[in-house]
Short mmCIF file of C-alpha atoms in Angstrom, two decimals:
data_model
loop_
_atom_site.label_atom_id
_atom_site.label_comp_id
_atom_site.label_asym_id
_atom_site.label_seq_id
_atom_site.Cartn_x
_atom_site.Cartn_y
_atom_site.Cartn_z
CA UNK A 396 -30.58 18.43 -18.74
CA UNK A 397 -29.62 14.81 -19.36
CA UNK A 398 -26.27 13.41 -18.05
CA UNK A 399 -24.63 12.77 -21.42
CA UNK A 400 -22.48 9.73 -19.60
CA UNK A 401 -25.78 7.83 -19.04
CA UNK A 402 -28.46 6.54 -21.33
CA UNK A 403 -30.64 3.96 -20.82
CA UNK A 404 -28.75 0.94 -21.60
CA UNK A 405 -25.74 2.58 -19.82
CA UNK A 406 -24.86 3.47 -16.17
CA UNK A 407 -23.43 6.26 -15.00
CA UNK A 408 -19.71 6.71 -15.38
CA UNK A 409 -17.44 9.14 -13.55
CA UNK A 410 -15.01 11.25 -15.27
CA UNK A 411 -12.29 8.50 -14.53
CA UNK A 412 -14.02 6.66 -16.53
CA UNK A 413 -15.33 3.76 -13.76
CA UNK A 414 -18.51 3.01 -12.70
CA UNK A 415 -20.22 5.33 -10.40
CA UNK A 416 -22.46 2.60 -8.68
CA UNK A 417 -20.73 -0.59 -8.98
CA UNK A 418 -24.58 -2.36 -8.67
CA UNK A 419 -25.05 -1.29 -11.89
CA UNK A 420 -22.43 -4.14 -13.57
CA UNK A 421 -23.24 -6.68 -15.84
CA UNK A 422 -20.83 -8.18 -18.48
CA UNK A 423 -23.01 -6.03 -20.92
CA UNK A 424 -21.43 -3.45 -19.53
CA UNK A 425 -18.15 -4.65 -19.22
CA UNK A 426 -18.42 -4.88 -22.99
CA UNK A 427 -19.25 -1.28 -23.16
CA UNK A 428 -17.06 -0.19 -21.21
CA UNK A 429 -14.00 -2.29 -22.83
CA UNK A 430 -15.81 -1.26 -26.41
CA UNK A 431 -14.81 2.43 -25.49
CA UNK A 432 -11.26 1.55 -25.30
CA UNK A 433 -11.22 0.04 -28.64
CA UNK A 434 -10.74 -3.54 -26.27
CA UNK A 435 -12.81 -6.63 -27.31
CA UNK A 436 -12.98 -8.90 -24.48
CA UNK A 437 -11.82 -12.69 -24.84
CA UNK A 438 -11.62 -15.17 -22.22
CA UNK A 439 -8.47 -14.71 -20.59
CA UNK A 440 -9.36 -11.43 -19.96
CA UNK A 441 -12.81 -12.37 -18.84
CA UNK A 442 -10.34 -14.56 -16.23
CA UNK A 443 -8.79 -11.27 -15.23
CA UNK A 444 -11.98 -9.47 -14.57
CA UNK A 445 -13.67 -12.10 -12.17
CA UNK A 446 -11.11 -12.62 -10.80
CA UNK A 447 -10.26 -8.91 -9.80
CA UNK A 448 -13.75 -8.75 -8.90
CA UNK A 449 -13.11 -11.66 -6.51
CA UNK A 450 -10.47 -10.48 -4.92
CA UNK A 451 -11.94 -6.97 -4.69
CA UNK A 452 -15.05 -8.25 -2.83
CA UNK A 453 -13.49 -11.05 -0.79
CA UNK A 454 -10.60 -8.68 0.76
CA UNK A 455 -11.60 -5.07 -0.22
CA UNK A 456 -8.72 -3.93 -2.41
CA UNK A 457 -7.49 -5.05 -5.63
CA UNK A 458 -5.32 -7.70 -6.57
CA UNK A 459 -1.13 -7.09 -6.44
CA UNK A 460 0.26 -8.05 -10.03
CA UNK A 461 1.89 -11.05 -8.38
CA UNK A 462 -1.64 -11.96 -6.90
CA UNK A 463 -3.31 -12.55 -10.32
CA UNK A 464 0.01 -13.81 -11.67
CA UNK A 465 -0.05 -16.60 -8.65
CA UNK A 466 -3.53 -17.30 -9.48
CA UNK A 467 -3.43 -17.76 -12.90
CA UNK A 468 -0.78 -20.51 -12.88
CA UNK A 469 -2.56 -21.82 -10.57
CA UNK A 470 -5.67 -22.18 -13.06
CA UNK A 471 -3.38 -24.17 -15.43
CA UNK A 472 -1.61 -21.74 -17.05
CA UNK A 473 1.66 -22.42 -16.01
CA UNK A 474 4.16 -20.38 -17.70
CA UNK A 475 1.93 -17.46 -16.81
CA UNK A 476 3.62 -13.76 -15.86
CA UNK A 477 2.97 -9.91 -15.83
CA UNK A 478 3.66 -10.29 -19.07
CA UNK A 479 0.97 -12.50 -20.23
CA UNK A 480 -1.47 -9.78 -18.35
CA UNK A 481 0.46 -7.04 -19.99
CA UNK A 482 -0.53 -8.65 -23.33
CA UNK A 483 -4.18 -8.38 -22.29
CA UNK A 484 -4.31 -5.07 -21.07
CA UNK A 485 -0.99 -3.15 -22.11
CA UNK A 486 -2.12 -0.07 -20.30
CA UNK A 487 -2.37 -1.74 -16.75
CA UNK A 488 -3.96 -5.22 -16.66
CA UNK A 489 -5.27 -5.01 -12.85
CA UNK A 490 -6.38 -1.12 -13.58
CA UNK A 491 -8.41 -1.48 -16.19
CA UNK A 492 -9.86 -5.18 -15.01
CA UNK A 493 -10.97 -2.88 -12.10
CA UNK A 494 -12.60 -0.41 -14.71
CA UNK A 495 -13.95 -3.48 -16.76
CA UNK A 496 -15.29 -5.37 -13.60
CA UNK A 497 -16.93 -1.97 -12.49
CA UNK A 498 -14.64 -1.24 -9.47
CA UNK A 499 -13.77 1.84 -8.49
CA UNK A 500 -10.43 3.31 -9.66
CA UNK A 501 -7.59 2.17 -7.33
CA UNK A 502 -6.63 4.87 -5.14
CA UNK A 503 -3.57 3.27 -3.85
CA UNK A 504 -0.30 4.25 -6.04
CA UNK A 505 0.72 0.52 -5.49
CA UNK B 331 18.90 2.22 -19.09
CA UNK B 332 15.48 4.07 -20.87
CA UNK B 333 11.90 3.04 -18.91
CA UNK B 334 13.90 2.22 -15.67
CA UNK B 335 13.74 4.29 -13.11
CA UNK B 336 16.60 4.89 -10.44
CA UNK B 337 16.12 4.19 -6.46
CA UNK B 338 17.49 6.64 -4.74
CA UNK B 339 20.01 5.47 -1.53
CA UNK B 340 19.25 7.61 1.97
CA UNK B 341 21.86 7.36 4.88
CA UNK B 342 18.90 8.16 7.27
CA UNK B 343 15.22 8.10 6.85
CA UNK B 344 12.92 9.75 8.84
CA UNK B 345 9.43 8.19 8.80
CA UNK B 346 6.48 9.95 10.15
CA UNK B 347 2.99 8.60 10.53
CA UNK B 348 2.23 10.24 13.33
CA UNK B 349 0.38 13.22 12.86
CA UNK B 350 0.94 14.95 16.47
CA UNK B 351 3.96 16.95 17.33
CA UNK B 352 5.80 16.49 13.93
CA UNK B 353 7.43 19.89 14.57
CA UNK B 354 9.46 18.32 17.19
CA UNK B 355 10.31 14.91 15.43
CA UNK B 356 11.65 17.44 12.29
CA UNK B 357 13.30 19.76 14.59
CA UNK B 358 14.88 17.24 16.47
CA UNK B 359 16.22 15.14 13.22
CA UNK B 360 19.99 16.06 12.50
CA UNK B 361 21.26 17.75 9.13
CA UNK B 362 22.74 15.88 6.44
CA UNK B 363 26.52 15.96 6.11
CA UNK B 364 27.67 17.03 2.81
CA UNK B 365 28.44 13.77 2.42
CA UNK B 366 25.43 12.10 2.74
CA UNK B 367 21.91 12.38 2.31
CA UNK B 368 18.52 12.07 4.50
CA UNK B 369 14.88 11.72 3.96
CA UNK B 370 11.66 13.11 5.61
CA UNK B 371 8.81 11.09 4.39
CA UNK B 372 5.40 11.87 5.66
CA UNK B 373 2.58 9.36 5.50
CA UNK B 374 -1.05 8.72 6.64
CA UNK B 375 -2.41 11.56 9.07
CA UNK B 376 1.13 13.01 9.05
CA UNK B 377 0.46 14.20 5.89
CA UNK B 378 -1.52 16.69 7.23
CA UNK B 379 1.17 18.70 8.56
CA UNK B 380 3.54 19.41 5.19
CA UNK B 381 1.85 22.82 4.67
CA UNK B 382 2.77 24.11 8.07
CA UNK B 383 6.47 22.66 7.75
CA UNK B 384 7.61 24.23 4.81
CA UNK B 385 9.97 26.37 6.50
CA UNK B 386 10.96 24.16 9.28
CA UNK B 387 11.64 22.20 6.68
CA UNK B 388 13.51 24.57 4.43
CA UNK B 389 15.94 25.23 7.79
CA UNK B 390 16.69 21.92 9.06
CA UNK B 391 18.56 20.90 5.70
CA UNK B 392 17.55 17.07 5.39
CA UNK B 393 18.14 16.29 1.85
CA UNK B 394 14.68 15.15 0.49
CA UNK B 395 10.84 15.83 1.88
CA UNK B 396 8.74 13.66 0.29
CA UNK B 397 4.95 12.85 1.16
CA UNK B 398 2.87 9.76 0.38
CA UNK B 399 1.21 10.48 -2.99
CA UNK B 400 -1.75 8.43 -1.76
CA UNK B 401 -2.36 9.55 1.76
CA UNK B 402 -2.27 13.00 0.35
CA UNK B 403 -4.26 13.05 -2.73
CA UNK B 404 -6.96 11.07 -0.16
CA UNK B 405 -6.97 14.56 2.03
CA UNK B 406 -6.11 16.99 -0.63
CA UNK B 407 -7.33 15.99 -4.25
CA UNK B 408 -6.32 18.08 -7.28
CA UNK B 409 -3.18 20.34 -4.93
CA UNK B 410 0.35 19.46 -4.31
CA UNK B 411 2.04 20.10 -1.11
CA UNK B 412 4.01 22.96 -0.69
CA UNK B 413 7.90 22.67 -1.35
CA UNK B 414 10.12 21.36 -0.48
CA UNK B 415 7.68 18.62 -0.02
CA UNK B 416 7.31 16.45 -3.06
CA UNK B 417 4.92 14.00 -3.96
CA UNK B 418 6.20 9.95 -3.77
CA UNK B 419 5.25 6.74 -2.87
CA UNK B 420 5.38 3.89 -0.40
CA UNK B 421 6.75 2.18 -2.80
CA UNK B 422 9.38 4.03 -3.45
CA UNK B 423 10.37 4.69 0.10
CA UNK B 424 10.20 0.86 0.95
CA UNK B 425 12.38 0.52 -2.14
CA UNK B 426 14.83 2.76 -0.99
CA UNK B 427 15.21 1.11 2.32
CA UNK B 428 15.65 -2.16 0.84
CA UNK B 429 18.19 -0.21 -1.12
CA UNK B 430 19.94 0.07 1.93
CA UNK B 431 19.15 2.74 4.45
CA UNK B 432 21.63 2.77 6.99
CA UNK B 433 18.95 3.99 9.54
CA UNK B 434 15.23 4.29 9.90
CA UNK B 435 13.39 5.94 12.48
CA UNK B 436 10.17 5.41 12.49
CA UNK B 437 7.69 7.91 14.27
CA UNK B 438 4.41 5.68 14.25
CA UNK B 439 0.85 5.54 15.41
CA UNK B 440 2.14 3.70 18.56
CA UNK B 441 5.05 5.46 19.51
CA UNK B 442 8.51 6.00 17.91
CA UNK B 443 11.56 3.23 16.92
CA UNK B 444 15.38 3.67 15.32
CA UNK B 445 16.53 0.80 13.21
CA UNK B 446 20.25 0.35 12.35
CA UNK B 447 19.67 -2.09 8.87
CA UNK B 448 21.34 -4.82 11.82
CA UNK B 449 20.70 -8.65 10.90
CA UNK B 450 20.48 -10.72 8.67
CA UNK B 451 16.16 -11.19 7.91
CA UNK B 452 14.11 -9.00 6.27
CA UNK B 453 11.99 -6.47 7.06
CA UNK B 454 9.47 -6.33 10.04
CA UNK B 455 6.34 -4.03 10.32
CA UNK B 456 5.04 -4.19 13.64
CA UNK B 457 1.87 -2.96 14.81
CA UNK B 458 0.70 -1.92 18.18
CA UNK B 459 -1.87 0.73 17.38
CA UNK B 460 -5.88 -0.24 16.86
CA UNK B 461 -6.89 1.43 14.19
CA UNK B 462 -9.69 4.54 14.49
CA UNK B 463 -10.98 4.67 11.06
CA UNK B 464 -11.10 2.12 8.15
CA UNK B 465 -8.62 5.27 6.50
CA UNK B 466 -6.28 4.05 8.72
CA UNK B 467 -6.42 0.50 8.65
CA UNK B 468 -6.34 0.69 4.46
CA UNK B 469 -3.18 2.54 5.19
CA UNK B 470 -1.81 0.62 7.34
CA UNK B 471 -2.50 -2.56 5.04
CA UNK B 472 -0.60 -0.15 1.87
CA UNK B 473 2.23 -0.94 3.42
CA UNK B 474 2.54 -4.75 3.56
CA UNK B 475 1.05 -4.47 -0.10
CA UNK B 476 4.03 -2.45 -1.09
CA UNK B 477 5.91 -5.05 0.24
CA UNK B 478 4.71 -7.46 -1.62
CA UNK B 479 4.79 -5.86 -4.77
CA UNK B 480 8.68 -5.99 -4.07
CA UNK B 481 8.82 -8.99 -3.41
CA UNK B 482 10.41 -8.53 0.03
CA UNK B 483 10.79 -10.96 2.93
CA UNK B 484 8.73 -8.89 5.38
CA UNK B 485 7.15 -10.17 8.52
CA UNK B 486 4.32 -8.12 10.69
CA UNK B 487 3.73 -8.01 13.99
CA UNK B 488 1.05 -7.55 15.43
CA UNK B 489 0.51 -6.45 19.28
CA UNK B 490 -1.48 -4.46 21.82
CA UNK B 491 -4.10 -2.25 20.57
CA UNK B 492 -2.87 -3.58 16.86
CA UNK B 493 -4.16 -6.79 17.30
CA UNK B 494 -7.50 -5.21 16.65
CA UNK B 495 -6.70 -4.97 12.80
CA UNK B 496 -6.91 -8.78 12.81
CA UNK B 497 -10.67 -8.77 13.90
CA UNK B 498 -13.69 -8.07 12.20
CA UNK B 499 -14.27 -5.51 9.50
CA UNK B 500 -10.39 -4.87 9.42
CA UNK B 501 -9.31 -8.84 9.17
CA UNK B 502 -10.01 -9.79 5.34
CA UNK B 503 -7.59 -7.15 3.97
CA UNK B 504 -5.11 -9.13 5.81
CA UNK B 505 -6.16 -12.63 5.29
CA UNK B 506 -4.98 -11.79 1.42
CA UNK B 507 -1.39 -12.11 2.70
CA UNK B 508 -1.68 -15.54 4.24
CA UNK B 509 -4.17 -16.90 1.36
CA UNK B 510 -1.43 -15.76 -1.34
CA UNK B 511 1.69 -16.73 1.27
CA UNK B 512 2.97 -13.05 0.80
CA UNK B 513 4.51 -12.71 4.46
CA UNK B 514 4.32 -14.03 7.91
CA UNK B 515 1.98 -12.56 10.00
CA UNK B 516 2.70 -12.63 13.85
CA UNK B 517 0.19 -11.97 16.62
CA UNK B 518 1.77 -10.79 20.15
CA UNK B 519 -1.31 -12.94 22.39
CA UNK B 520 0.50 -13.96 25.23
CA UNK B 521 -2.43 -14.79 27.64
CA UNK B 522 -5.19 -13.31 25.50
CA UNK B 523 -7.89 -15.95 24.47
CA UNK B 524 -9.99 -13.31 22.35
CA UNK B 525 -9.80 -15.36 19.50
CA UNK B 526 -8.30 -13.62 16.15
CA UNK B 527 -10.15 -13.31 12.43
CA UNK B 528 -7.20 -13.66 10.59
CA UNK B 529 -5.13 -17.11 10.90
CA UNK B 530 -1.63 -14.82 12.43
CA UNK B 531 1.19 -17.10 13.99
CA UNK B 532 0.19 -16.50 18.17
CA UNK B 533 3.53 -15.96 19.78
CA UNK B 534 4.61 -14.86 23.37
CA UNK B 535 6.45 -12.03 24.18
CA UNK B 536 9.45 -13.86 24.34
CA UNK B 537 8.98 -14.67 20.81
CA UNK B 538 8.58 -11.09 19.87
CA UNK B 539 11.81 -10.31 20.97
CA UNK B 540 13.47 -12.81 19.10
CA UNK B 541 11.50 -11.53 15.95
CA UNK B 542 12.98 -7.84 16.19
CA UNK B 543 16.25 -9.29 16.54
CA UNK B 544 16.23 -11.36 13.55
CA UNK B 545 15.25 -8.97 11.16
CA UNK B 546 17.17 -6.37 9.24
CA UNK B 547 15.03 -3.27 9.50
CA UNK B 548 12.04 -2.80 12.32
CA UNK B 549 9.56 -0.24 10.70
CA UNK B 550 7.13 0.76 13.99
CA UNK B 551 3.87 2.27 12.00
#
């Protein structure tokens, strides 16, 4: 029987809805996977997902709010706060970068 | 006001990371008064142990058991404990002692501490356990991130067997702290010239000292 979550263009997503092999992420599929959410991806939040993905592989957990808020002022966007991440991703900007950038679903309730 | 949600205020919180002789630590913890109100919160391997303290539990009368949502849905996925333990977080909990706790004993991996909520600093984690699994370490690391998320003046420090969590596969998850200027990070060396992977302030024992007196609340995990 054929995994209905998987075709060819497609990897394999668990019922959480993130990546089950995070190998198998391209921006392709971030598309896809932001597509399913109704979400089309622009460049800010193209920021957000590398830069999860950054922070994810460099220290092996995701980003705190304050984290990607720090960072983002830092890349010239001065007046940046949760709230311009909010704007981006209303239902949980660093949870559903994660799920974009093909991370697995934070387990901490931080 | 709607959305917000309230932080509850304990007079005492017992802390439990520990997951050997909890029986003892619960028995040994004193009821609330009627005028006042005490927590139980269980976290890491100590989680382990909620089931089979239900009715010690029940008995001894401490006004909230709570569990670490995240240490226990890491060891039990898709169950709740049994009541009257109730799932929370380390958020929470840190929020409430920031709240103003008047005590905290802490029952950690290292042995066991009472803080009074003395001084005038923050808060101070310190560490003197090496870790045995990366489980443990991650955990150990959720609660600086907590922290942080508050936006707390908190301080670790590290010593003993804890400075291994600033070497090798364990070091990166703390480098984050120092990179983003989070918190301080202290490393207990004294003589020790094994050299550290994360960038920690070395201090002496004499140092140490001075650290725990400083701050406000001394969390032992």
């Amino acid at each position: 029987m054929s995994d209905p979550s998987r075709d060819s263009d497609r990897p394999a997503i668990g019922a959480d809805g993130h990546l089950l092999d995070r190998n198998g992420w391209t921006d392709a599929v971030a598309r896809q996977l932001a597509a399913r959410d109704g979400v089309e991806l622009g460049e800010m939040h193209w920021w957000l997902i590398r830069f999860v993905r950054d922070h994810f592989d460099r220290y092996g957990n995701p980003p705190l709010m304050r984290m990607a808020v720090a960072a983002l002022r830092e890349s010239g966007v001065e007046d940046a706060s949760s709230r311009t991440l909010y704007r981006l991703f209303p239902d949980g900007p660093i949870r559903l970068a994660c799920r974009y950038g093909g991370l697995p679903a934070p387990e901490s309730c931080i | 006001m709607a959305g917000r949600h309230t932080i509850p205020k304990f007079d005492r919180i017992l802390l439990i990371r520990c997951g050997s002789d909890v029986e003892d630590r619960l028995w040994d913890f004193p009821a609330a008064p009627e005028d006042s109100s005490n927590l139980v919160f269980l976290h890491g391997d100590a989680v382990e142990s909620a089931d089979r303290l239900k009715t010690l539990a029940v008995r001894s009368h401490a006004a909230s058991f709570q569990v670490c949502r995240t240490s226990w849905c890491r060891r039990h996925p898709g169950r709740a404990p049994a009541p009257p333990f109730e799932l929370s977080t380390l958020t929470r909990l840190i929020a409430s002692i920031a709240a103003g706790a008047g005590r905290v004993d802490s029952d950690g991996l290292s042995g066991a501490c009472c803080s009074q909520g003395s001084g005038d600093g923050g808060y101070l984690l310190e560490i003197a356990f090496a870790p045995d699994s990366p489980r443990q370490a991650e955990e150990t690391v959720e609660w600086l991130l907590a922290a942080a998320s508050l936006e707390l003046d908190v301080r670790v420090l590290f010593s003993a067997g804890g400075l291994a969590h600033l070497r090798g596969e364990f070091a990166p998850a703390w480098r984050q702290f120092i990179d983003f200027d989070l918190a301080g990070l202290y490393a207990q060396t004294g003589n020790r010239v094994d050299p550290l992977d994360v960038d920690a302030r070395c201090i002496e024992p004499s140092d140490a000292i001075g650290l725990r007196g400083d701050r406000r609340q001394v969390i032992l995990l």
